[in-house]
Backbone as CSV, one residue per row, in Angstrom:
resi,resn,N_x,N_y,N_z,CA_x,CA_y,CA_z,C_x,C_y,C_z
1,UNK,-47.176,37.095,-27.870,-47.109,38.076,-26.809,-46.381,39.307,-27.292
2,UNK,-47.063,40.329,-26.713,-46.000,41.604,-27.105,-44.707,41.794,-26.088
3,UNK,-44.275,42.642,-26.851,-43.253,43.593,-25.634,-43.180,43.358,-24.751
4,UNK,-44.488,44.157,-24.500,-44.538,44.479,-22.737,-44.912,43.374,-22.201
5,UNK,-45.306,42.265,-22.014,-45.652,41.040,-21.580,-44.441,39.856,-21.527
6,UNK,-43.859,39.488,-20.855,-43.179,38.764,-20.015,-43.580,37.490,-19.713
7,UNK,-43.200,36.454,-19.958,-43.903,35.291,-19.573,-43.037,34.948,-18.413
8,UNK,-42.998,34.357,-17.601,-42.418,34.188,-16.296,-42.517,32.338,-16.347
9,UNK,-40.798,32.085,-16.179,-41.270,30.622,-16.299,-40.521,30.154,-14.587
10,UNK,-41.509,29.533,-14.088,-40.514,29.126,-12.864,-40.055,27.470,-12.686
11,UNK,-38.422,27.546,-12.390,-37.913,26.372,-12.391,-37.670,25.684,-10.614
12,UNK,-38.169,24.500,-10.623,-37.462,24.081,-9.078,-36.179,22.972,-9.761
13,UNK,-35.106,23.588,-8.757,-34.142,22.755,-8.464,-34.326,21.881,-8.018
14,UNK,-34.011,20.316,-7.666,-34.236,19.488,-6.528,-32.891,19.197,-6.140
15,UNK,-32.057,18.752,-5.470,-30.725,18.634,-5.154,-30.880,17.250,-4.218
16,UNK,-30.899,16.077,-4.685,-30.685,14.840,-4.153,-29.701,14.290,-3.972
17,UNK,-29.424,14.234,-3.082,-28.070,13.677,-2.154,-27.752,11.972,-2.110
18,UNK,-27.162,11.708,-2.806,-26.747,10.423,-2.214,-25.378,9.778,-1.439
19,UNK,-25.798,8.846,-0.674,-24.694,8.462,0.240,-23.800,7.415,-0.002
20,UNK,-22.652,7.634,0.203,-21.619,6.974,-0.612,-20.888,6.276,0.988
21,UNK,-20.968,4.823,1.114,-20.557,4.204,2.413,-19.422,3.576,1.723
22,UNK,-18.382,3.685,2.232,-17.030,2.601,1.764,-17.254,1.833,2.573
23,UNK,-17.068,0.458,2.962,-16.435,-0.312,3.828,-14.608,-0.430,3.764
24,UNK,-14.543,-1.012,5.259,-12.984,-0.450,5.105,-12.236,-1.734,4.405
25,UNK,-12.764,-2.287,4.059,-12.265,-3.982,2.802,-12.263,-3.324,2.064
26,UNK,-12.992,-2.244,1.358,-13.023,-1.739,-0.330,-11.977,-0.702,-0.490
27,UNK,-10.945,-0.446,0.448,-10.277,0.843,0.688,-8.981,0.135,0.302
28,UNK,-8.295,1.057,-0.463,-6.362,0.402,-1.020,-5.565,0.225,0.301
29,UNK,-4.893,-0.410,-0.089,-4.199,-1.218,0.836,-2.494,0.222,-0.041
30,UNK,-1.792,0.434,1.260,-0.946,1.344,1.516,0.043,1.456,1.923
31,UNK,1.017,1.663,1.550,2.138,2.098,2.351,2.544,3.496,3.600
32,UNK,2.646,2.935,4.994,2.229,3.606,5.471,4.087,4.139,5.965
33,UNK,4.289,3.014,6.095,6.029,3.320,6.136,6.690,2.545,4.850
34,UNK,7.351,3.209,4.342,7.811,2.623,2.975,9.501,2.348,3.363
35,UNK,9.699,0.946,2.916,11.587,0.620,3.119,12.565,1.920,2.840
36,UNK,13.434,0.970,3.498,14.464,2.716,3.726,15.587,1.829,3.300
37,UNK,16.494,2.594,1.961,17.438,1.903,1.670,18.500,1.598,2.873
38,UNK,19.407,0.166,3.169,20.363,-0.057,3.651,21.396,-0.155,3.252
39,UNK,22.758,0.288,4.471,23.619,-0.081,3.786,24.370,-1.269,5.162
40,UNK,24.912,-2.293,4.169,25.665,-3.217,5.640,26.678,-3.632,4.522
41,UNK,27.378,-4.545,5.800,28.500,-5.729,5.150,28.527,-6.820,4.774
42,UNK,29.237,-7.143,3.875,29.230,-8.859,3.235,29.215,-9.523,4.452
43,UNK,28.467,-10.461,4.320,28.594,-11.656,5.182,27.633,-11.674,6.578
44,UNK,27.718,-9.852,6.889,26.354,-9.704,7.639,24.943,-10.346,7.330
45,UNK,23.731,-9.439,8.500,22.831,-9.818,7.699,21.903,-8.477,7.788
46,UNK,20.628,-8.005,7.120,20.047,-6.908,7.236,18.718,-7.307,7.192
47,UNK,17.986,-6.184,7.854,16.661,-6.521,7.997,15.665,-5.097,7.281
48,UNK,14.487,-5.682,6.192,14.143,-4.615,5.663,12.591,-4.426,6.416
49,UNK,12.117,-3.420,6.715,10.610,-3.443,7.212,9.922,-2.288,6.699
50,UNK,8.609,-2.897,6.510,7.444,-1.603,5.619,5.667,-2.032,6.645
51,UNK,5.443,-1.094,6.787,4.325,-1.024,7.286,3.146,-0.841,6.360
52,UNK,2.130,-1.573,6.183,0.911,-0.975,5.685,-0.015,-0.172,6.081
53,UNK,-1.097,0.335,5.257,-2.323,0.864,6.352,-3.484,-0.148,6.926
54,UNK,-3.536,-1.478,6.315,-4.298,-2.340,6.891,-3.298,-3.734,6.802
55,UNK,-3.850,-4.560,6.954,-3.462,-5.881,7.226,-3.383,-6.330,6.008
56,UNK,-2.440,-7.143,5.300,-2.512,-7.769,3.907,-1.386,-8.685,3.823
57,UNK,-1.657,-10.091,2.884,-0.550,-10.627,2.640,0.420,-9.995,1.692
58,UNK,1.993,-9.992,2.536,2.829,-9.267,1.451,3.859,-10.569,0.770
59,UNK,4.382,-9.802,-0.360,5.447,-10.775,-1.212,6.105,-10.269,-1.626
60,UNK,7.398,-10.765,-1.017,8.644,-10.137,-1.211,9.157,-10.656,-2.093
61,UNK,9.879,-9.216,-3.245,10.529,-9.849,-4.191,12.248,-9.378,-4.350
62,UNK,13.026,-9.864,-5.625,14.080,-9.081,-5.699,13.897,-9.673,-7.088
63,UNK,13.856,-8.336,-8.254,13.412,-8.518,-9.491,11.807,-8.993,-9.897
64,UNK,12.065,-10.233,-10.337,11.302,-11.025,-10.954,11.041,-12.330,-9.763
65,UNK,11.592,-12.212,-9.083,11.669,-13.587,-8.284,11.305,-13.640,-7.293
66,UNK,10.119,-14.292,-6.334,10.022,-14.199,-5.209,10.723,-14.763,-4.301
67,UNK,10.825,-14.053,-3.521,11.319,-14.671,-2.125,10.589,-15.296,-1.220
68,UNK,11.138,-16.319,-1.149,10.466,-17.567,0.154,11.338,-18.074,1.231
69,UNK,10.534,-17.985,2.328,11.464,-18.270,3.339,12.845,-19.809,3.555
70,UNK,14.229,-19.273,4.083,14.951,-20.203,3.921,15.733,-19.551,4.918
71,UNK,17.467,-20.442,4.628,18.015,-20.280,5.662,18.627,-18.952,5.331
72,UNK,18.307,-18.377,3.867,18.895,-16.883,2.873,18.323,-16.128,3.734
73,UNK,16.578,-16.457,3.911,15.863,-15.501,3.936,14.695,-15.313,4.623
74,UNK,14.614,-14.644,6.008,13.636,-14.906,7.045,12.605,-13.915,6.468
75,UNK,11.221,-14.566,6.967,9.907,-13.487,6.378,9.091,-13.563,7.324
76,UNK,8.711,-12.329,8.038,8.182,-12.383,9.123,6.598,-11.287,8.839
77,UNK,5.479,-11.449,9.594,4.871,-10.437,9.164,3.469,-10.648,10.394
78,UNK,3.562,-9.626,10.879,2.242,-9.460,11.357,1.404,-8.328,11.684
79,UNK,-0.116,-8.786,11.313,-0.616,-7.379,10.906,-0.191,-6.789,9.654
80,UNK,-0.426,-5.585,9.771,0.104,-4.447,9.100,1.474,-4.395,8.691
81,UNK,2.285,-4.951,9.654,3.821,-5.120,9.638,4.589,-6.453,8.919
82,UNK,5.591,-5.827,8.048,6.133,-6.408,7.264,7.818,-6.881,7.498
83,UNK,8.494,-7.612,7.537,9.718,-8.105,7.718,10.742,-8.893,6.887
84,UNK,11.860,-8.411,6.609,12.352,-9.337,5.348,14.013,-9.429,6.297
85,UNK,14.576,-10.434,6.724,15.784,-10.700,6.717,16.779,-11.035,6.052
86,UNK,17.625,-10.734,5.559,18.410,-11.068,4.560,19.905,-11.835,5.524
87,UNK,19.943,-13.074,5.176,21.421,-13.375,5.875,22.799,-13.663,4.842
88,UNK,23.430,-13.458,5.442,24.648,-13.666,5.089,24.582,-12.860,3.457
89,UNK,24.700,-11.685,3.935,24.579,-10.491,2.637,26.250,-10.935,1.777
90,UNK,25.850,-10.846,0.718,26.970,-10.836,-0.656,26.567,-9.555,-1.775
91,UNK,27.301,-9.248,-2.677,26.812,-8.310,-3.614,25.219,-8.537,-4.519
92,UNK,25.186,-9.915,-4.594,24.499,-10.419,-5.472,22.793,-9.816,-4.803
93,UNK,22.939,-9.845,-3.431,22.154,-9.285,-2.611,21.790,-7.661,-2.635
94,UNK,22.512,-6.975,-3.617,22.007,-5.681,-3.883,21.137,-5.404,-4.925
């Protein structure tokens, strides 16, 4: 082709959409209220609470170690809502 001649090329876009459905099982599990440090007294007792954004089993730890319910340590939970009692607080408890 010369110069003056132009070839004209025409392109179609197509723009295909796809739909992206979560279910609300496939969605992270959250902290919706996160623990708030305490402060109390020896021998008292304190209570720690955290809220999620859905329902989940929680496990409370301190370190490496879980906590299971006793006469140390009440664990309460329902729903979304989380509960940790601590009795008869000592240092060892910080």
């Amino acid at each position: 082709p010369s110069d003056s001649q132009q070839s004209s090329v025409h392109i179609d876009l197509v723009l295909i959409l796809s739909l992206l459905v979560l279910h609300p099982s496939a969605l992270p599990i959250l902290f919706q209220e996160e623990m708030l440090n305490k402060e109390a007294t020896e021998g008292e007792a304190v209570t720690l609470h955290c809220k999620l954004s859905k329902s989940a089993p929680v496990e409370w730890r301190k370190g490496n170690m879980v906590l299971k319910p006793s006469e140390k340590y009440k664990i309460e939970q329902e729903g979304p809502f989380a509960e940790l009692m601590i009795r008869d607080l000592d240092l060892a408890d910080a």
